[in-house]
C-alpha cells in the first residue's frame, strides 16, 4: 500500500487509537465480518472507493449495508474509512483488515501487565506458523477449497492448544479468509502488527556517554509519565551523536543531540 492509500490508512489508525483502550474482540470480529461482506461484493467495493462519489454518499452506503447489524463503533470505523481516498479497491479491504487486527492486538495489550499480553499473542501466532510449516498434510488441509470454514478453524485451533482468545480470532481469520494469501502468510502479517504494537513499550535510548544510575532512573520516570505506561529502556552509547540524548518510542523520536541541533542550525542558515 502506497501513496494516498497509505496516508488514508495512517489517518484511520490515528483515529482508531482513541477507541483502543476500551476495545473488545467483538469489535474486531465485526470488522472482519464487514471485510468479508465487502470482499464478496466487488461492485460495492468499487463504489465505496470511487473518487467521483462524495464521502457522505459512500458512508450512507455503509449504513445501508451494516446499520443495525453491528455496533455503532464498527459502523463508524468503516464509514470513516470509505470517506477517505484509496488508490485501489483492494487497498480499502487491506486497511480494514489492518484495523481489525490492530483492535485484536490492543485487546491483548490491555490485558497487561506491560507488554505481557502482546508477548503471549505473538507466541501463540508463532506456534501456529511453526506447526503448519512443519506439516504438509496440515498445509493441504488448510488450503483445501472443499473444506468448510468450521473444519479449518477446528483444525487450526487444535494446532495451538491453550492459545489466547485474541490469537484464536486472528488464526480463525487467517484460515477462513486469507484473501489470496497462504494462512501462514497472513499470520505473518498479523505478527508484524503485533511487533509494531510492542515497540510502543520500548524506549531506544542513545547517548554519547553511558548514563549514571541516577540519570537512568530520572529518564525512566520521565518517560513513564510522558507515555503513561511502564517502558523498557534499551540504552546504547553512540559517540557519533556528540552530546545530548536521542529517544525513540515506536514511531516517535525525541532528539536533543548536538548533531541534530547543528544540522537544524545549518538548515536555517541555508534558507
PDB file of C-alpha atoms in Angstrom:
ATOM      1  CA  UNK A   1       0.000   0.000   0.000  1.00  0.00           C
ATOM      2  CA  UNK A   2       1.444   3.365  -1.014  1.00  0.00           C
ATOM      3  CA  UNK A   3       0.620   6.973  -1.807  1.00  0.00           C
ATOM      4  CA  UNK A   4      -2.855   8.195  -0.984  1.00  0.00           C
ATOM      5  CA  UNK A   5      -3.902   4.784   0.374  1.00  0.00           C
ATOM      6  CA  UNK A   6      -1.011   4.769   2.832  1.00  0.00           C
ATOM      7  CA  UNK A   7      -1.965   8.251   4.010  1.00  0.00           C
ATOM      8  CA  UNK A   8      -5.606   7.232   4.451  1.00  0.00           C
ATOM      9  CA  UNK A   9      -4.613   4.168   6.454  1.00  0.00           C
ATOM     10  CA  UNK A  10      -2.335   6.218   8.702  1.00  0.00           C
ATOM     11  CA  UNK A  11      -5.183   8.666   9.374  1.00  0.00           C
ATOM     12  CA  UNK A  12      -7.573   5.797  10.153  1.00  0.00           C
ATOM     13  CA  UNK A  13      -5.078   4.237  12.552  1.00  0.00           C
ATOM     14  CA  UNK A  14      -4.703   7.557  14.324  1.00  0.00           C
ATOM     15  CA  UNK A  15      -8.468   7.851  14.750  1.00  0.00           C
ATOM     16  CA  UNK A  16      -8.705   4.248  15.944  1.00  0.00           C
ATOM     17  CA  UNK A  17      -6.273   4.825  18.820  1.00  0.00           C
ATOM     18  CA  UNK A  18      -8.904   6.700  20.832  1.00  0.00           C
ATOM     19  CA  UNK A  19     -11.153   3.611  20.798  1.00  0.00           C
ATOM     20  CA  UNK A  20      -8.481   1.053  21.663  1.00  0.00           C
ATOM     21  CA  UNK A  21      -8.331   1.437  25.463  1.00  0.00           C
ATOM     22  CA  UNK A  22     -11.874   0.062  25.652  1.00  0.00           C
ATOM     23  CA  UNK A  23     -11.899  -2.112  22.531  1.00  0.00           C
ATOM     24  CA  UNK A  24     -13.190  -5.694  22.553  1.00  0.00           C
ATOM     25  CA  UNK A  25     -12.604  -8.765  20.432  1.00  0.00           C
ATOM     26  CA  UNK A  26     -16.242  -8.437  19.420  1.00  0.00           C
ATOM     27  CA  UNK A  27     -15.401  -5.190  17.621  1.00  0.00           C
ATOM     28  CA  UNK A  28     -12.547  -6.879  15.752  1.00  0.00           C
ATOM     29  CA  UNK A  29     -14.815  -9.742  14.715  1.00  0.00           C
ATOM     30  CA  UNK A  30     -17.401  -7.267  13.433  1.00  0.00           C
ATOM     31  CA  UNK A  31     -14.754  -5.509  11.339  1.00  0.00           C
ATOM     32  CA  UNK A  32     -13.539  -8.830   9.938  1.00  0.00           C
ATOM     33  CA  UNK A  33     -17.162  -9.706   9.177  1.00  0.00           C
ATOM     34  CA  UNK A  34     -17.689  -6.459   7.261  1.00  0.00           C
ATOM     35  CA  UNK A  35     -14.468  -7.154   5.372  1.00  0.00           C
ATOM     36  CA  UNK A  36     -15.928 -10.496   4.308  1.00  0.00           C
ATOM     37  CA  UNK A  37     -19.064  -8.770   3.030  1.00  0.00           C
ATOM     38  CA  UNK A  38     -17.044  -6.256   1.003  1.00  0.00           C
ATOM     39  CA  UNK A  39     -14.750  -8.901  -0.453  1.00  0.00           C
ATOM     40  CA  UNK A  40     -17.834 -10.797  -1.584  1.00  0.00           C
ATOM     41  CA  UNK A  41     -19.334  -7.804  -3.418  1.00  0.00           C
ATOM     42  CA  UNK A  42     -16.839  -6.433  -5.923  1.00  0.00           C
ATOM     43  CA  UNK A  43     -19.270  -3.859  -7.295  1.00  0.00           C
ATOM     44  CA  UNK A  44     -19.950  -2.451  -3.846  1.00  0.00           C
ATOM     45  CA  UNK A  45     -16.237  -2.301  -3.060  1.00  0.00           C
ATOM     46  CA  UNK A  46     -15.652  -0.320  -6.236  1.00  0.00           C
ATOM     47  CA  UNK A  47     -18.491   2.045  -5.358  1.00  0.00           C
ATOM     48  CA  UNK A  48     -17.026   2.616  -1.885  1.00  0.00           C
ATOM     49  CA  UNK A  49     -13.654   3.574  -3.360  1.00  0.00           C
ATOM     50  CA  UNK A  50     -14.957   5.574  -6.333  1.00  0.00           C
ATOM     51  CA  UNK A  51     -13.241   9.005  -6.173  1.00  0.00           C
ATOM     52  CA  UNK A  52     -16.150  10.523  -8.089  1.00  0.00           C
ATOM     53  CA  UNK A  53     -18.537   9.815  -5.195  1.00  0.00           C
ATOM     54  CA  UNK A  54     -18.830  12.115  -2.207  1.00  0.00           C
ATOM     55  CA  UNK A  55     -17.616  10.764   1.116  1.00  0.00           C
ATOM     56  CA  UNK A  56     -21.032  11.166   2.727  1.00  0.00           C
ATOM     57  CA  UNK A  57     -22.651   9.205  -0.084  1.00  0.00           C
ATOM     58  CA  UNK A  58     -20.215   6.330   0.467  1.00  0.00           C
ATOM     59  CA  UNK A  59     -20.757   6.452   4.224  1.00  0.00           C
ATOM     60  CA  UNK A  60     -24.501   6.183   3.572  1.00  0.00           C
ATOM     61  CA  UNK A  61     -23.862   3.000   1.577  1.00  0.00           C
ATOM     62  CA  UNK A  62     -22.081   1.562   4.593  1.00  0.00           C
ATOM     63  CA  UNK A  63     -25.037   2.391   6.818  1.00  0.00           C
ATOM     64  CA  UNK A  64     -27.382   0.596   4.425  1.00  0.00           C
ATOM     65  CA  UNK A  65     -25.089  -2.411   4.424  1.00  0.00           C
ATOM     66  CA  UNK A  66     -24.403  -2.843   8.147  1.00  0.00           C
ATOM     67  CA  UNK A  67     -26.625  -0.382  10.008  1.00  0.00           C
ATOM     68  CA  UNK A  68     -28.318  -2.101  12.938  1.00  0.00           C
ATOM     69  CA  UNK A  69     -26.350  -5.308  12.302  1.00  0.00           C
ATOM     70  CA  UNK A  70     -23.106  -4.278  14.007  1.00  0.00           C
ATOM     71  CA  UNK A  71     -22.095  -1.939  16.818  1.00  0.00           C
ATOM     72  CA  UNK A  72     -22.026   1.810  16.325  1.00  0.00           C
ATOM     73  CA  UNK A  73     -18.238   1.724  16.727  1.00  0.00           C
ATOM     74  CA  UNK A  74     -17.815  -0.764  13.891  1.00  0.00           C
ATOM     75  CA  UNK A  75     -20.141   1.171  11.610  1.00  0.00           C
ATOM     76  CA  UNK A  76     -18.382   4.467  12.335  1.00  0.00           C
ATOM     77  CA  UNK A  77     -14.924   2.996  11.747  1.00  0.00           C
ATOM     78  CA  UNK A  78     -15.912   1.639   8.343  1.00  0.00           C
ATOM     79  CA  UNK A  79     -17.836   4.785   7.396  1.00  0.00           C
ATOM     80  CA  UNK A  80     -14.772   6.869   8.184  1.00  0.00           C
ATOM     81  CA  UNK A  81     -12.631   4.553   6.066  1.00  0.00           C
ATOM     82  CA  UNK A  82     -14.800   4.839   2.970  1.00  0.00           C
ATOM     83  CA  UNK A  83     -14.891   8.622   3.263  1.00  0.00           C
ATOM     84  CA  UNK A  84     -11.132   8.594   2.687  1.00  0.00           C
ATOM     85  CA  UNK A  85      -9.456   8.166  -0.696  1.00  0.00           C
ATOM     86  CA  UNK A  86      -7.999   4.853  -1.878  1.00  0.00           C
ATOM     87  CA  UNK A  87      -5.728   4.092  -4.803  1.00  0.00           C
ATOM     88  CA  UNK A  88      -7.437   0.744  -5.465  1.00  0.00           C
ATOM     89  CA  UNK A  89     -10.466  -1.159  -4.087  1.00  0.00           C
ATOM     90  CA  UNK A  90      -8.153  -3.818  -2.643  1.00  0.00           C
ATOM     91  CA  UNK A  91      -6.466  -1.161  -0.503  1.00  0.00           C
ATOM     92  CA  UNK A  92      -9.700  -0.426   1.352  1.00  0.00           C
ATOM     93  CA  UNK A  93     -10.036  -4.112   2.243  1.00  0.00           C
ATOM     94  CA  UNK A  94      -6.409  -4.315   3.322  1.00  0.00           C
ATOM     95  CA  UNK A  95      -6.887  -1.259   5.529  1.00  0.00           C
ATOM     96  CA  UNK A  96      -9.984  -2.715   7.178  1.00  0.00           C
ATOM     97  CA  UNK A  97      -8.093  -5.956   7.807  1.00  0.00           C
ATOM     98  CA  UNK A  98      -5.254  -3.976   9.393  1.00  0.00           C
ATOM     99  CA  UNK A  99      -7.616  -2.061  11.671  1.00  0.00           C
ATOM    100  CA  UNK A 100      -9.370  -5.246  12.789  1.00  0.00           C
ATOM    101  CA  UNK A 101      -6.040  -6.909  13.603  1.00  0.00           C
ATOM    102  CA  UNK A 102      -4.928  -3.763  15.418  1.00  0.00           C
ATOM    103  CA  UNK A 103      -8.017  -3.986  17.625  1.00  0.00           C
ATOM    104  CA  UNK A 104      -7.114  -7.592  18.470  1.00  0.00           C
ATOM    105  CA  UNK A 105      -3.547  -6.536  19.327  1.00  0.00           C
ATOM    106  CA  UNK A 106      -4.839  -3.733  21.543  1.00  0.00           C
ATOM    107  CA  UNK A 107      -7.145  -6.097  23.415  1.00  0.00           C
ATOM    108  CA  UNK A 108      -4.152  -8.351  24.108  1.00  0.00           C
ATOM    109  CA  UNK A 109      -2.097  -5.325  25.097  1.00  0.00           C
ATOM    110  CA  UNK A 110      -4.756  -4.140  27.529  1.00  0.00           C
ATOM    111  CA  UNK A 111      -4.570  -7.451  29.399  1.00  0.00           C
ATOM    112  CA  UNK A 112      -1.086  -6.478  30.621  1.00  0.00           C
ATOM    113  CA  UNK A 113       0.880  -6.289  32.685  1.00  0.00           C
ATOM    114  CA  UNK A 114       3.045  -4.178  30.447  1.00  0.00           C
ATOM    115  CA  UNK A 115       3.510  -5.873  27.112  1.00  0.00           C
ATOM    116  CA  UNK A 116       2.920  -9.389  28.500  1.00  0.00           C
ATOM    117  CA  UNK A 117      -0.386  -9.749  26.668  1.00  0.00           C
ATOM    118  CA  UNK A 118       1.263  -8.850  23.366  1.00  0.00           C
ATOM    119  CA  UNK A 119       4.080 -11.301  24.024  1.00  0.00           C
ATOM    120  CA  UNK A 120       1.530 -14.049  24.655  1.00  0.00           C
ATOM    121  CA  UNK A 121      -0.275 -13.216  21.417  1.00  0.00           C
ATOM    122  CA  UNK A 122       2.988 -13.169  19.493  1.00  0.00           C
ATOM    123  CA  UNK A 123       3.989 -16.535  20.945  1.00  0.00           C
ATOM    124  CA  UNK A 124       0.683 -18.166  20.004  1.00  0.00           C
ATOM    125  CA  UNK A 125       0.886 -16.906  16.431  1.00  0.00           C
ATOM    126  CA  UNK A 126       4.488 -18.065  16.092  1.00  0.00           C
ATOM    127  CA  UNK A 127       3.485 -21.509  17.389  1.00  0.00           C
ATOM    128  CA  UNK A 128       0.749 -21.744  14.782  1.00  0.00           C
ATOM    129  CA  UNK A 129       3.054 -20.827  11.903  1.00  0.00           C
ATOM    130  CA  UNK A 130       5.818 -23.159  13.032  1.00  0.00           C
ATOM    131  CA  UNK A 131       3.406 -26.074  13.402  1.00  0.00           C
ATOM    132  CA  UNK A 132       1.835 -25.526   9.994  1.00  0.00           C
ATOM    133  CA  UNK A 133       5.218 -25.081   8.312  1.00  0.00           C
ATOM    134  CA  UNK A 134       6.385 -28.466   9.627  1.00  0.00           C
ATOM    135  CA  UNK A 135       3.362 -30.476   8.432  1.00  0.00           C
ATOM    136  CA  UNK A 136       2.482 -30.730   4.725  1.00  0.00           C
ATOM    137  CA  UNK A 137      -0.782 -32.559   5.447  1.00  0.00           C
ATOM    138  CA  UNK A 138      -1.946 -29.656   7.601  1.00  0.00           C
ATOM    139  CA  UNK A 139      -0.938 -27.183   4.902  1.00  0.00           C
ATOM    140  CA  UNK A 140      -3.023 -29.037   2.339  1.00  0.00           C
ATOM    141  CA  UNK A 141      -5.991 -29.300   4.693  1.00  0.00           C
ATOM    142  CA  UNK A 142      -5.977 -25.588   5.476  1.00  0.00           C
ATOM    143  CA  UNK A 143      -5.759 -24.655   1.800  1.00  0.00           C
ATOM    144  CA  UNK A 144      -8.353 -27.162   0.584  1.00  0.00           C
ATOM    145  CA  UNK A 145     -11.190 -25.164  -1.039  1.00  0.00           C
ATOM    146  CA  UNK A 146     -13.589 -28.067  -0.358  1.00  0.00           C
ATOM    147  CA  UNK A 147     -13.132 -27.838   3.427  1.00  0.00           C
ATOM    148  CA  UNK A 148     -15.624 -25.739   5.370  1.00  0.00           C
ATOM    149  CA  UNK A 149     -14.627 -22.723   7.421  1.00  0.00           C
ATOM    150  CA  UNK A 150     -15.645 -24.568  10.588  1.00  0.00           C
ATOM    151  CA  UNK A 151     -13.470 -27.559   9.713  1.00  0.00           C
ATOM    152  CA  UNK A 152     -10.466 -25.359   9.028  1.00  0.00           C
ATOM    153  CA  UNK A 153     -10.992 -23.429  12.246  1.00  0.00           C
ATOM    154  CA  UNK A 154     -11.297 -26.603  14.304  1.00  0.00           C
ATOM    155  CA  UNK A 155      -8.084 -27.991  12.835  1.00  0.00           C
ATOM    156  CA  UNK A 156      -6.190 -24.712  13.192  1.00  0.00           C
ATOM    157  CA  UNK A 157      -7.062 -24.252  16.851  1.00  0.00           C
ATOM    158  CA  UNK A 158      -6.052 -27.825  17.644  1.00  0.00           C
ATOM    159  CA  UNK A 159      -2.566 -26.899  16.484  1.00  0.00           C
ATOM    160  CA  UNK A 160      -2.196 -24.278  19.238  1.00  0.00           C
ATOM    161  CA  UNK A 161      -3.886 -25.680  22.363  1.00  0.00           C
ATOM    162  CA  UNK A 162      -4.271 -23.080  25.059  1.00  0.00           C
ATOM    163  CA  UNK A 163      -3.988 -20.176  22.641  1.00  0.00           C
ATOM    164  CA  UNK A 164      -5.371 -16.878  23.920  1.00  0.00           C
ATOM    165  CA  UNK A 165      -8.758 -15.659  22.714  1.00  0.00           C
ATOM    166  CA  UNK A 166      -7.006 -12.875  20.800  1.00  0.00           C
ATOM    167  CA  UNK A 167      -4.802 -15.376  18.968  1.00  0.00           C
ATOM    168  CA  UNK A 168      -7.818 -17.536  18.166  1.00  0.00           C
ATOM    169  CA  UNK A 169      -9.544 -14.601  16.459  1.00  0.00           C
ATOM    170  CA  UNK A 170      -6.549 -13.905  14.218  1.00  0.00           C
ATOM    171  CA  UNK A 171      -5.868 -17.565  13.436  1.00  0.00           C
ATOM    172  CA  UNK A 172      -9.535 -18.131  12.583  1.00  0.00           C
ATOM    173  CA  UNK A 173      -9.435 -15.163  10.219  1.00  0.00           C
ATOM    174  CA  UNK A 174      -6.229 -16.395   8.597  1.00  0.00           C
ATOM    175  CA  UNK A 175      -7.543 -19.868   7.809  1.00  0.00           C
ATOM    176  CA  UNK A 176     -11.081 -18.902   6.779  1.00  0.00           C
ATOM    177  CA  UNK A 177     -10.426 -15.650   4.889  1.00  0.00           C
ATOM    178  CA  UNK A 178      -6.767 -15.393   3.846  1.00  0.00           C
ATOM    179  CA  UNK A 179      -7.762 -13.163   0.921  1.00  0.00           C
ATOM    180  CA  UNK A 180      -5.471 -14.750  -1.637  1.00  0.00           C
ATOM    181  CA  UNK A 181      -2.604 -15.446   0.760  1.00  0.00           C
ATOM    182  CA  UNK A 182      -1.493 -18.618   2.451  1.00  0.00           C
ATOM    183  CA  UNK A 183      -2.845 -18.663   6.036  1.00  0.00           C
ATOM    184  CA  UNK A 184       0.694 -18.561   7.420  1.00  0.00           C
ATOM    185  CA  UNK A 185       1.498 -15.526   5.257  1.00  0.00           C
ATOM    186  CA  UNK A 186      -1.464 -13.655   6.714  1.00  0.00           C
ATOM    187  CA  UNK A 187      -0.478 -14.693  10.238  1.00  0.00           C
ATOM    188  CA  UNK A 188       2.996 -13.311   9.498  1.00  0.00           C
ATOM    189  CA  UNK A 189       1.379 -10.018   8.554  1.00  0.00           C
ATOM    190  CA  UNK A 190      -0.535 -10.068  11.834  1.00  0.00           C
ATOM    191  CA  UNK A 191       2.730 -10.767  13.670  1.00  0.00           C
ATOM    192  CA  UNK A 192       4.243  -7.642  12.141  1.00  0.00           C
ATOM    193  CA  UNK A 193       1.350  -5.592  13.505  1.00  0.00           C
ATOM    194  CA  UNK A 194       1.800  -7.131  16.964  1.00  0.00           C
ATOM    195  CA  UNK A 195       5.531  -6.402  16.846  1.00  0.00           C
ATOM    196  CA  UNK A 196       4.809  -2.802  15.933  1.00  0.00           C
ATOM    197  CA  UNK A 197       2.465  -2.555  18.903  1.00  0.00           C
ATOM    198  CA  UNK A 198       5.165  -3.959  21.165  1.00  0.00           C
ATOM    199  CA  UNK A 199       7.567  -1.215  20.112  1.00  0.00           C
ATOM    200  CA  UNK A 200       5.328   1.233  21.972  1.00  0.00           C
ATOM    201  CA  UNK A 201       6.615  -0.350  25.196  1.00  0.00           C
ATOM    202  CA  UNK A 202      10.305   0.002  24.361  1.00  0.00           C
ATOM    203  CA  UNK A 203      12.364   3.182  24.555  1.00  0.00           C
ATOM    204  CA  UNK A 204      15.510   3.008  22.435  1.00  0.00           C
ATOM    205  CA  UNK A 205      17.891   5.480  24.065  1.00  0.00           C
ATOM    206  CA  UNK A 206      21.168   6.656  22.552  1.00  0.00           C
ATOM    207  CA  UNK A 207      23.657   8.824  24.448  1.00  0.00           C
ATOM    208  CA  UNK A 208      27.210   9.911  23.716  1.00  0.00           C
ATOM    209  CA  UNK A 209      28.420   8.609  27.111  1.00  0.00           C
ATOM    210  CA  UNK A 210      26.990   5.991  29.479  1.00  0.00           C
ATOM    211  CA  UNK A 211      24.181   7.191  31.753  1.00  0.00           C
ATOM    212  CA  UNK A 212      24.590   7.020  35.511  1.00  0.00           C
ATOM    213  CA  UNK A 213      22.068   5.042  37.545  1.00  0.00           C
ATOM    214  CA  UNK A 214      20.543   8.314  38.698  1.00  0.00           C
ATOM    215  CA  UNK A 215      20.187   9.633  35.152  1.00  0.00           C
ATOM    216  CA  UNK A 216      18.629   6.368  34.007  1.00  0.00           C
ATOM    217  CA  UNK A 217      16.147   6.413  36.894  1.00  0.00           C
ATOM    218  CA  UNK A 218      15.132  10.013  36.140  1.00  0.00           C
ATOM    219  CA  UNK A 219      14.772   9.244  32.441  1.00  0.00           C
ATOM    220  CA  UNK A 220      12.675   6.153  33.246  1.00  0.00           C
ATOM    221  CA  UNK A 221      10.346   8.185  35.465  1.00  0.00           C
ATOM    222  CA  UNK A 222      10.018  10.959  32.876  1.00  0.00           C
ATOM    223  CA  UNK A 223       9.250   8.571  30.006  1.00  0.00           C
ATOM    224  CA  UNK A 224       6.741   6.584  32.053  1.00  0.00           C
ATOM    225  CA  UNK A 225       4.988   9.825  32.970  1.00  0.00           C
ATOM    226  CA  UNK A 226       5.029  11.071  29.375  1.00  0.00           C
ATOM    227  CA  UNK A 227       3.727   7.863  27.787  1.00  0.00           C
ATOM    228  CA  UNK A 228       1.612   6.750  30.760  1.00  0.00           C
ATOM    229  CA  UNK A 229       2.990   3.230  30.726  1.00  0.00           C
ATOM    230  CA  UNK A 230       5.981   1.359  32.125  1.00  0.00           C
ATOM    231  CA  UNK A 231       8.531   1.414  29.314  1.00  0.00           C
ATOM    232  CA  UNK A 232      11.524  -0.841  28.915  1.00  0.00           C
ATOM    233  CA  UNK A 233      14.696   1.159  28.254  1.00  0.00           C
ATOM    234  CA  UNK A 234      17.270  -0.176  25.793  1.00  0.00           C
ATOM    235  CA  UNK A 235      20.256   2.126  26.232  1.00  0.00           C
ATOM    236  CA  UNK A 236      23.234   2.268  23.867  1.00  0.00           C
ATOM    237  CA  UNK A 237      26.293   4.509  23.752  1.00  0.00           C
ATOM    238  CA  UNK A 238      26.823   6.238  20.397  1.00  0.00           C
ATOM    239  CA  UNK A 239      29.737   8.737  20.333  1.00  0.00           C
ATOM    240  CA  UNK A 240      28.647   9.963  16.890  1.00  0.00           C
ATOM    241  CA  UNK A 241      25.766  11.954  18.378  1.00  0.00           C
ATOM    242  CA  UNK A 242      28.395  14.114  20.215  1.00  0.00           C
ATOM    243  CA  UNK A 243      26.163  15.079  23.138  1.00  0.00           C
ATOM    244  CA  UNK A 244      22.632  15.070  24.428  1.00  0.00           C
ATOM    245  CA  UNK A 245      20.186  12.189  24.055  1.00  0.00           C
ATOM    246  CA  UNK A 246      18.029  10.558  21.391  1.00  0.00           C
ATOM    247  CA  UNK A 247      14.953   8.591  22.446  1.00  0.00           C
ATOM    248  CA  UNK A 248      12.802   6.544  20.089  1.00  0.00           C
ATOM    249  CA  UNK A 249       9.489   5.047  21.212  1.00  0.00           C
ATOM    250  CA  UNK A 250       7.624   3.376  18.376  1.00  0.00           C
ATOM    251  CA  UNK A 251       7.414   5.947  15.591  1.00  0.00           C
ATOM    252  CA  UNK A 252       8.125   8.895  17.894  1.00  0.00           C
ATOM    253  CA  UNK A 253      11.584  10.414  18.205  1.00  0.00           C
ATOM    254  CA  UNK A 254      12.797  12.880  20.808  1.00  0.00           C
ATOM    255  CA  UNK A 255      16.185  14.215  19.775  1.00  0.00           C
ATOM    256  CA  UNK A 256      18.250  16.745  21.733  1.00  0.00           C
ATOM    257  CA  UNK A 257      21.684  15.766  20.415  1.00  0.00           C
ATOM    258  CA  UNK A 258      24.332  18.267  19.427  1.00  0.00           C
ATOM    259  CA  UNK A 259      24.464  16.765  15.932  1.00  0.00           C
ATOM    260  CA  UNK A 260      20.762  17.386  15.419  1.00  0.00           C
ATOM    261  CA  UNK A 261      20.937  20.944  16.720  1.00  0.00           C
ATOM    262  CA  UNK A 262      23.876  21.712  14.432  1.00  0.00           C
ATOM    263  CA  UNK A 263      22.005  20.240  11.448  1.00  0.00           C
ATOM    264  CA  UNK A 264      18.983  22.394  12.238  1.00  0.00           C
ATOM    265  CA  UNK A 265      21.198  25.471  12.548  1.00  0.00           C
ATOM    266  CA  UNK A 266      22.865  24.785   9.159  1.00  0.00           C
ATOM    267  CA  UNK A 267      19.439  24.306   7.585  1.00  0.00           C
ATOM    268  CA  UNK A 268      18.224  27.648   8.937  1.00  0.00           C
ATOM    269  CA  UNK A 269      21.354  29.436   7.772  1.00  0.00           C
ATOM    270  CA  UNK A 270      20.925  27.992   4.288  1.00  0.00           C
ATOM    271  CA  UNK A 271      17.399  29.405   3.939  1.00  0.00           C
TER     272      UNK A 271
END
